[in-house]
Short mmCIF file of C-alpha atoms in Angstrom, two decimals:
data_model
loop_
_atom_site.label_atom_id
_atom_site.label_comp_id
_atom_site.label_asym_id
_atom_site.label_seq_id
_atom_site.Cartn_x
_atom_site.Cartn_y
_atom_site.Cartn_z
CA UNK A 1 -25.87 -127.53 -104.71
CA UNK A 2 -27.88 -128.08 -101.46
CA UNK A 3 -26.99 -130.99 -99.20
CA UNK A 4 -28.65 -132.88 -96.22
CA UNK A 5 -27.09 -135.53 -94.06
CA UNK A 6 -28.91 -137.04 -91.14
CA UNK A 7 -29.86 -140.19 -89.33
CA UNK A 8 -33.35 -141.89 -89.40
CA UNK A 9 -34.74 -144.74 -87.41
CA UNK A 10 -36.73 -147.58 -88.73
CA UNK A 11 -36.62 -149.75 -91.84
CA UNK A 12 -34.59 -148.55 -94.75
CA UNK A 13 -36.92 -149.90 -97.44
CA UNK A 14 -39.97 -148.44 -95.82
CA UNK A 15 -38.35 -145.11 -95.67
CA UNK A 16 -37.15 -145.29 -99.26
CA UNK A 17 -40.57 -146.40 -100.50
CA UNK A 18 -42.21 -143.39 -98.60
CA UNK A 19 -39.65 -140.92 -100.00
CA UNK A 20 -40.00 -142.16 -103.63
CA UNK A 21 -43.76 -142.03 -103.45
CA UNK A 22 -43.99 -138.58 -101.87
CA UNK A 23 -41.22 -136.98 -104.00
CA UNK A 24 -42.76 -137.99 -107.22
CA UNK A 25 -46.10 -136.43 -105.95
CA UNK A 26 -44.45 -133.03 -105.28
CA UNK A 27 -44.30 -131.95 -109.01
CA UNK A 28 -45.92 -133.15 -112.28
CA UNK A 29 -42.38 -132.97 -113.75
CA UNK A 30 -40.80 -135.14 -111.13
CA UNK A 31 -39.37 -138.43 -112.30
CA UNK A 32 -37.33 -141.30 -110.80
CA UNK A 33 -34.28 -141.42 -113.26
CA UNK A 34 -32.26 -144.28 -111.57
CA UNK A 35 -32.28 -146.48 -108.60
CA UNK A 36 -30.02 -149.19 -107.02
CA UNK A 37 -30.52 -151.31 -103.93
CA UNK A 38 -28.00 -153.71 -102.79
CA UNK A 39 -27.10 -155.95 -99.71
CA UNK A 40 -23.83 -157.25 -98.43
CA UNK A 41 -24.21 -159.25 -95.17
CA UNK A 42 -25.97 -156.98 -92.75
CA UNK A 43 -25.31 -153.91 -94.78
CA UNK A 44 -28.17 -152.54 -96.93
CA UNK A 45 -27.76 -149.49 -99.38
CA UNK A 46 -30.47 -147.72 -101.34
CA UNK A 47 -29.68 -145.05 -104.02
CA UNK A 48 -32.29 -142.98 -105.89
CA UNK A 49 -31.80 -140.14 -108.45
CA UNK A 50 -34.79 -137.86 -109.05
CA UNK A 51 -35.29 -135.09 -111.54
CA UNK A 52 -37.85 -132.35 -112.00
CA UNK A 53 -38.22 -129.11 -113.94
CA UNK A 54 -37.51 -125.77 -112.15
CA UNK A 55 -39.72 -123.01 -113.14
CA UNK A 56 -37.57 -120.65 -111.34
CA UNK A 57 -34.27 -121.59 -113.00
CA UNK A 58 -35.92 -122.68 -116.24
CA UNK A 59 -34.01 -125.96 -116.19
CA UNK A 60 -34.02 -129.44 -114.78
CA UNK A 61 -32.50 -130.35 -111.55
CA UNK A 62 -31.64 -133.54 -109.76
CA UNK A 63 -31.85 -134.90 -106.19
CA UNK A 64 -29.63 -137.83 -105.36
CA UNK A 65 -30.42 -139.72 -102.19
CA UNK A 66 -28.27 -142.54 -100.59
CA UNK A 67 -29.35 -144.39 -97.60
CA UNK A 68 -27.29 -146.93 -95.59
CA UNK A 69 -28.32 -149.26 -92.81
CA UNK A 70 -26.32 -151.82 -90.98
CA UNK A 71 -28.44 -154.55 -89.38
CA UNK A 72 -31.07 -152.78 -87.43
CA UNK A 73 -28.91 -149.66 -86.49
CA UNK A 74 -30.07 -146.26 -87.47
CA UNK A 75 -30.22 -145.36 -91.22
CA UNK A 76 -27.71 -142.84 -92.55
CA UNK A 77 -29.06 -140.66 -95.37
CA UNK A 78 -27.23 -138.33 -97.71
CA UNK A 79 -29.17 -136.18 -100.12
CA UNK A 80 -27.62 -133.84 -102.61
CA UNK A 81 -29.58 -131.55 -105.06
CA UNK A 82 -27.80 -130.00 -108.05
CA UNK A 83 -28.41 -128.41 -111.47
CA UNK A 84 -30.67 -125.37 -110.62
CA UNK A 85 -28.36 -122.43 -111.37
CA UNK A 86 -28.44 -120.50 -114.53
CA UNK A 87 -25.00 -118.93 -114.72
CA UNK A 88 -22.19 -119.94 -116.99
CA UNK A 89 -19.25 -119.17 -114.76
CA UNK A 90 -21.07 -118.52 -111.48
CA UNK A 91 -24.03 -119.92 -109.84
CA UNK A 92 -26.53 -117.07 -110.08
CA UNK A 93 -29.31 -118.87 -108.11
CA UNK A 94 -29.78 -121.99 -106.25
CA UNK A 95 -33.46 -121.65 -105.37
CA UNK A 96 -34.62 -124.72 -107.44
CA UNK A 97 -31.88 -126.95 -105.71
CA UNK A 98 -32.90 -125.69 -102.21
CA UNK A 99 -36.71 -126.08 -103.11
CA UNK A 100 -36.11 -129.77 -104.06
CA UNK A 101 -34.23 -130.53 -100.99
CA UNK A 102 -36.86 -128.74 -98.79
CA UNK A 103 -39.49 -131.12 -100.23
CA UNK A 104 -37.44 -134.11 -99.05
CA UNK A 105 -37.09 -132.46 -95.57
CA UNK A 106 -40.89 -132.17 -95.40
CA UNK A 107 -41.16 -135.78 -96.06
CA UNK A 108 -38.50 -136.78 -93.42
CA UNK A 109 -39.63 -134.43 -90.68
CA UNK A 110 -43.46 -133.85 -90.94
CA UNK A 111 -45.62 -135.92 -88.54
CA UNK A 112 -46.93 -139.06 -90.16
#
């Protein structure tokens, strides 16, 4: 498992649209497996679950992203990747998980 938590500035829907578009371009095997958006008063929340095949681990891994914004305040983002290990009892590698999260970091922190 690899994890990222941070704060972003701007519009939650614009960020999620950018993330979704760019993550699906990172790999031919990448797919959006589920999504949810909801609003309660000034609170907006977006959840996305992506999957892709990991050649390193010879399996699929997931990346779950949750974003929360209250009014026009900064956006809180939590992203967790999982599923990239190939051990039965111990996690023998987490390269695929880390790589999936690194792709998200490039989207978040690269100049536009």
